[in-house]
PDB file of C-alpha atoms in Angstrom:
ATOM      1  CA  MET T   1       8.013 162.269 180.036  1.00 53.00           C
ATOM      2  CA  PRO T   2       8.326 165.417 182.104  1.00 53.00           C
ATOM      3  CA  ALA T   3       5.423 166.554 183.870  1.00 49.00           C
ATOM      4  CA  LYS T   4       3.559 168.920 181.744  1.00 46.00           C
ATOM      5  CA  PRO T   5       2.826 172.869 184.421  1.00 50.00           C
ATOM      6  CA  ILE T   6      -0.401 173.291 186.433  1.00 48.00           C
ATOM      7  CA  PRO T   7      -1.959 177.173 184.866  1.00 56.00           C
ATOM      8  CA  SER T   8      -2.856 179.156 187.510  1.00 77.00           C
ATOM      9  CA  LEU T   9      -5.642 180.182 188.090  1.00 91.00           C
ATOM     10  CA  PHE T  10      -4.830 184.192 188.537  1.00 96.00           C
ATOM     11  CA  ASP T  11      -2.195 186.453 184.823  1.00 96.00           C
ATOM     12  CA  ALA T  12      -0.302 187.412 188.366  1.00 96.00           C
ATOM     13  CA  VAL T  13      -0.021 187.219 191.987  1.00 97.00           C
ATOM     14  CA  VAL T  14       2.152 190.186 193.851  1.00 97.00           C
ATOM     15  CA  PRO T  15       2.227 190.903 196.943  1.00 97.00           C
ATOM     16  CA  ALA T  16       0.637 192.738 200.116  1.00 98.00           C
ATOM     17  CA  PRO T  17       1.162 193.529 203.522  1.00 97.00           C
ATOM     18  CA  PHE T  18      -1.875 191.793 204.760  1.00 97.00           C
ATOM     19  CA  GLY T  19      -0.805 188.670 202.319  1.00 97.00           C
ATOM     20  CA  ALA T  20      -1.148 188.609 197.449  1.00 97.00           C
ATOM     21  CA  VAL T  21      -3.316 190.318 195.663  1.00 98.00           C
ATOM     22  CA  GLY T  22      -4.473 187.251 192.538  1.00 97.00           C
ATOM     23  CA  MET T  23      -5.632 189.150 189.553  1.00 97.00           C
ATOM     24  CA  ARG T  24      -7.647 188.289 186.914  1.00 97.00           C
ATOM     25  CA  ILE T  25      -7.205 190.758 182.718  1.00 96.00           C
ATOM     26  CA  ALA T  26      -9.681 190.068 179.850  1.00 94.00           C
ATOM     27  CA  GLY T  27      -8.227 191.555 176.936  1.00 92.00           C
ATOM     28  CA  ASP T  28      -8.530 194.483 178.072  1.00 96.00           C
ATOM     29  CA  GLN T  29      -9.190 195.147 181.189  1.00 98.00           C
ATOM     30  CA  LEU T  30      -9.214 194.047 184.677  1.00 98.00           C
ATOM     31  CA  LYS T  31     -11.703 191.166 185.061  1.00 98.00           C
ATOM     32  CA  GLU T  32     -10.878 190.353 188.629  1.00 97.00           C
ATOM     33  CA  LEU T  33      -8.796 190.633 192.346  1.00 97.00           C
ATOM     34  CA  VAL T  34      -8.608 188.399 194.823  1.00 96.00           C
ATOM     35  CA  TYR T  35      -6.870 188.720 199.062  1.00 96.00           C
ATOM     36  CA  LEU T  36      -4.724 185.681 199.225  1.00 96.00           C
ATOM     37  CA  PRO T  37      -2.708 184.554 201.907  1.00 95.00           C
ATOM     38  CA  SER T  38       0.765 184.919 202.232  1.00 94.00           C
ATOM     39  CA  SER T  39       1.097 181.123 201.670  1.00 94.00           C
ATOM     40  CA  TYR T  40       0.129 180.979 197.845  1.00 94.00           C
ATOM     41  CA  PRO T  41       2.839 181.361 195.230  1.00 94.00           C
ATOM     42  CA  LEU T  42       3.141 184.966 194.042  1.00 95.00           C
ATOM     43  CA  ALA T  43       3.328 185.695 190.086  1.00 95.00           C
ATOM     44  CA  ALA T  44       4.595 188.037 188.243  1.00 95.00           C
ATOM     45  CA  PRO T  45       3.197 191.050 185.798  1.00 95.00           C
ATOM     46  CA  THR T  46       4.161 189.996 182.892  1.00 89.00           C
ATOM     47  CA  ASP T  47       2.118 191.526 180.509  1.00 94.00           C
ATOM     48  CA  ALA T  48       0.838 195.746 180.653  1.00 97.00           C
ATOM     49  CA  LEU T  49      -2.127 195.402 182.452  1.00 97.00           C
ATOM     50  CA  CYS T  50      -1.124 192.883 185.094  1.00 97.00           C
ATOM     51  CA  ARG T  51       1.787 195.722 185.615  1.00 97.00           C
ATOM     52  CA  ARG T  52      -0.510 198.590 185.632  1.00 98.00           C
ATOM     53  CA  VAL T  53      -3.255 196.854 187.538  1.00 98.00           C
ATOM     54  CA  ASP T  54       0.396 195.886 190.793  1.00 98.00           C
ATOM     55  CA  GLU T  55       1.821 199.407 190.202  1.00 98.00           C
ATOM     56  CA  GLN T  56      -1.482 201.080 190.961  1.00 98.00           C
ATOM     57  CA  LEU T  57      -2.303 198.792 194.193  1.00 98.00           C
ATOM     58  CA  GLN T  58       1.367 199.337 195.265  1.00 98.00           C
ATOM     59  CA  ALA T  59       0.382 202.965 195.880  1.00 98.00           C
ATOM     60  CA  TYR T  60      -2.427 202.841 197.773  1.00 98.00           C
ATOM     61  CA  PHE T  61       0.088 200.060 199.691  1.00 98.00           C
ATOM     62  CA  ALA T  62       2.163 202.898 200.028  1.00 98.00           C
ATOM     63  CA  ASP T  63      -0.907 205.955 200.669  1.00 97.00           C
ATOM     64  CA  PRO T  64      -4.757 204.864 201.414  1.00 96.00           C
ATOM     65  CA  GLY T  65      -5.259 208.456 199.743  1.00 94.00           C
ATOM     66  CA  PHE T  66      -3.984 207.088 196.226  1.00 96.00           C
ATOM     67  CA  ARG T  67      -6.823 206.777 193.667  1.00 95.00           C
ATOM     68  CA  PHE T  68      -7.660 203.826 191.486  1.00 97.00           C
ATOM     69  CA  ASP T  69      -7.542 204.354 187.444  1.00 97.00           C
ATOM     70  CA  LEU T  70      -7.839 200.395 185.430  1.00 98.00           C
ATOM     71  CA  PRO T  71     -10.471 198.801 183.116  1.00 98.00           C
ATOM     72  CA  LEU T  72     -12.576 196.819 184.381  1.00 97.00           C
ATOM     73  CA  ALA T  73     -14.548 194.400 183.118  1.00 97.00           C
ATOM     74  CA  ALA T  74     -18.289 194.329 183.119  1.00 95.00           C
ATOM     75  CA  ALA T  75     -20.342 192.605 185.623  1.00 95.00           C
ATOM     76  CA  GLY T  76     -22.563 191.630 188.364  1.00 95.00           C
ATOM     77  CA  THR T  77     -25.790 192.959 187.809  1.00 97.00           C
ATOM     78  CA  ALA T  78     -27.570 195.822 187.680  1.00 97.00           C
ATOM     79  CA  PHE T  79     -28.512 195.849 191.764  1.00 98.00           C
ATOM     80  CA  GLN T  80     -24.886 194.880 192.170  1.00 97.00           C
ATOM     81  CA  GLN T  81     -23.394 198.029 190.198  1.00 97.00           C
ATOM     82  CA  ARG T  82     -26.082 200.250 191.939  1.00 97.00           C
ATOM     83  CA  VAL T  83     -23.910 198.793 195.551  1.00 98.00           C
ATOM     84  CA  TRP T  84     -20.351 199.056 193.749  1.00 97.00           C
ATOM     85  CA  GLN T  85     -20.809 202.708 192.924  1.00 97.00           C
ATOM     86  CA  THR T  86     -22.505 203.819 196.113  1.00 98.00           C
ATOM     87  CA  ILE T  87     -19.346 202.147 198.091  1.00 97.00           C
ATOM     88  CA  SER T  88     -17.366 203.951 195.575  1.00 97.00           C
ATOM     89  CA  ALA T  89     -18.565 207.093 196.552  1.00 97.00           C
ATOM     90  CA  ILE T  90     -17.724 205.743 201.115  1.00 97.00           C
ATOM     91  CA  PRO T  91     -14.953 208.783 201.253  1.00 96.00           C
ATOM     92  CA  ARG T  92     -11.428 207.017 202.893  1.00 95.00           C
ATOM     93  CA  GLY T  93     -11.733 206.795 206.861  1.00 95.00           C
ATOM     94  CA  GLU T  94     -15.246 206.486 206.211  1.00 96.00           C
ATOM     95  CA  THR T  95     -17.299 203.903 206.682  1.00 97.00           C
ATOM     96  CA  LEU T  96     -21.471 203.526 206.619  1.00 97.00           C
ATOM     97  CA  THR T  97     -23.363 200.039 207.950  1.00 97.00           C
ATOM     98  CA  TYR T  98     -25.155 198.287 205.282  1.00 97.00           C
ATOM     99  CA  GLY T  99     -28.544 199.236 206.705  1.00 97.00           C
ATOM    100  CA  GLU T 100     -27.528 203.147 205.404  1.00 98.00           C
ATOM    101  CA  VAL T 101     -26.305 201.912 202.483  1.00 98.00           C
ATOM    102  CA  ALA T 102     -29.346 199.850 202.120  1.00 97.00           C
ATOM    103  CA  LYS T 103     -31.404 203.025 202.624  1.00 97.00           C
ATOM    104  CA  HIS T 104     -30.130 204.492 200.267  1.00 96.00           C
ATOM    105  CA  LEU T 105     -31.052 202.458 198.278  1.00 97.00           C
ATOM    106  CA  ARG T 106     -33.999 201.239 199.200  1.00 96.00           C
ATOM    107  CA  SER T 107     -33.320 197.841 200.048  1.00 96.00           C
ATOM    108  CA  ALA T 108     -32.237 195.715 202.618  1.00 97.00           C
ATOM    109  CA  PRO T 109     -29.003 195.199 204.631  1.00 95.00           C
ATOM    110  CA  ARG T 110     -28.772 191.547 203.482  1.00 94.00           C
ATOM    111  CA  ALA T 111     -28.716 191.922 199.738  1.00 97.00           C
ATOM    112  CA  VAL T 112     -26.007 194.736 200.351  1.00 97.00           C
ATOM    113  CA  GLY T 113     -24.236 192.310 202.154  1.00 94.00           C
ATOM    114  CA  GLN T 114     -24.147 190.201 199.115  1.00 95.00           C
ATOM    115  CA  ALA T 115     -24.072 192.443 197.099  1.00 96.00           C
ATOM    116  CA  CYS T 116     -20.676 193.658 198.448  1.00 95.00           C
ATOM    117  CA  GLY T 117     -19.155 190.194 199.125  1.00 93.00           C
ATOM    118  CA  ALA T 118     -19.378 189.834 194.918  1.00 95.00           C
ATOM    119  CA  ASN T 119     -17.969 192.789 194.398  1.00 96.00           C
ATOM    120  CA  TRP T 120     -14.653 191.119 191.368  1.00 96.00           C
ATOM    121  CA  PHE T 121     -11.879 194.390 192.640  1.00 97.00           C
ATOM    122  CA  PRO T 122     -12.183 195.281 196.412  1.00 94.00           C
ATOM    123  CA  MET T 123     -10.119 198.226 196.781  1.00 96.00           C
ATOM    124  CA  VAL T 124     -10.838 199.290 193.957  1.00 97.00           C
ATOM    125  CA  ILE T 125     -14.712 199.352 194.766  1.00 97.00           C
ATOM    126  CA  PRO T 126     -14.137 199.741 198.785  1.00 97.00           C
ATOM    127  CA  CYS T 127     -16.184 197.600 199.977  1.00 96.00           C
ATOM    128  CA  HIS T 128     -14.257 197.526 203.223  1.00 96.00           C
ATOM    129  CA  ARG T 129     -16.188 200.312 203.603  1.00 97.00           C
ATOM    130  CA  VAL T 130     -19.181 198.990 204.777  1.00 97.00           C
ATOM    131  CA  LEU T 131     -19.872 197.638 207.804  1.00 95.00           C
ATOM    132  CA  ALA T 132     -22.548 196.047 210.418  1.00 93.00           C
ATOM    133  CA  ALA T 133     -24.649 197.506 213.033  1.00 92.00           C
ATOM    134  CA  GLY T 134     -23.193 196.255 215.639  1.00 89.00           C
ATOM    135  CA  GLY T 135     -19.033 195.729 214.016  1.00 88.00           C
ATOM    136  CA  LEU T 136     -17.054 194.097 211.589  1.00 90.00           C
ATOM    137  CA  GLY T 137     -19.513 192.405 209.781  1.00 86.00           C
ATOM    138  CA  GLY T 138     -17.998 190.255 207.174  1.00 78.00           C
ATOM    139  CA  PHE T 139     -16.419 190.333 204.532  1.00 80.00           C
ATOM    140  CA  ALA T 140     -15.094 188.601 200.808  1.00 76.00           C
ATOM    141  CA  ASN T 141     -18.272 186.297 201.976  1.00 73.00           C
ATOM    142  CA  SER T 142     -16.475 185.759 205.228  1.00 73.00           C
ATOM    143  CA  ASP T 143     -17.701 186.098 208.767  1.00 73.00           C
ATOM    144  CA  GLU T 144     -15.267 184.151 210.858  1.00 76.00           C
ATOM    145  CA  ALA T 145     -13.707 186.727 213.413  1.00 75.00           C
ATOM    146  CA  ASP T 146     -10.191 185.378 213.310  1.00 81.00           C
ATOM    147  CA  GLY T 147      -9.761 184.539 210.220  1.00 87.00           C
ATOM    148  CA  PHE T 148      -7.797 185.835 206.757  1.00 91.00           C
ATOM    149  CA  HIS T 149     -10.443 187.980 205.555  1.00 90.00           C
ATOM    150  CA  LEU T 150     -11.396 189.460 208.336  1.00 92.00           C
ATOM    151  CA  GLY T 151      -7.904 190.532 208.695  1.00 93.00           C
ATOM    152  CA  VAL T 152      -7.984 192.029 205.116  1.00 95.00           C
ATOM    153  CA  LYS T 153     -10.386 193.999 206.580  1.00 95.00           C
ATOM    154  CA  ARG T 154      -9.182 194.154 209.348  1.00 95.00           C
ATOM    155  CA  TRP T 155      -5.793 195.789 207.091  1.00 97.00           C
ATOM    156  CA  LEU T 156      -7.294 197.839 205.266  1.00 97.00           C
ATOM    157  CA  LEU T 157      -9.629 199.878 207.270  1.00 97.00           C
ATOM    158  CA  ALA T 158      -6.694 200.779 210.028  1.00 97.00           C
ATOM    159  CA  HIS T 159      -4.603 201.655 206.119  1.00 97.00           C
ATOM    160  CA  GLU T 160      -7.424 204.104 205.577  1.00 97.00           C
ATOM    161  CA  GLY T 161      -7.497 205.518 209.162  1.00 96.00           C
ATOM    162  CA  VAL T 162     -10.118 204.264 210.668  1.00 96.00           C
ATOM    163  CA  ARG T 163     -10.475 204.599 214.167  1.00 90.00           C
ATOM    164  CA  GLY T 164     -10.495 200.810 216.141  1.00 87.00           C
ATOM    165  CA  TYR T 165      -9.212 198.659 213.769  1.00 86.00           C
TER     166      TYR T 165
END
């Protein structure tokens, strides 16, 4: 009896300069983007929305000034949405600290960091532009200095022209 194929966690997995990006689609909206290592198997987009997401990701990888225009599924708490809105206003090539975002929102830096870690749409909502007061900080719920996720954060910051990365 032939083995049943294992269902994929993602609707598509596309290449990225730092590895790969997995995408999940819900109906006609993007539900999630996930940073993946290059060892993760690629899966070509098979529907119009996945192709659109891939095209926009590749446009961003080619031009850090590219602006995403994707239908995002509703996600996050009201506070997380406020953090994500604030982060989305940080211009390319610039950064803020968790403390600066927290002060703007009258919150705490740790709460801002947790909201960044809960971001379902990295790159579209550029949480990589938020740093710790003393350096890089964490990324995607990881703070392993030489780990994959902080490597992605360094690549994104360098790609966008942030000095020192």
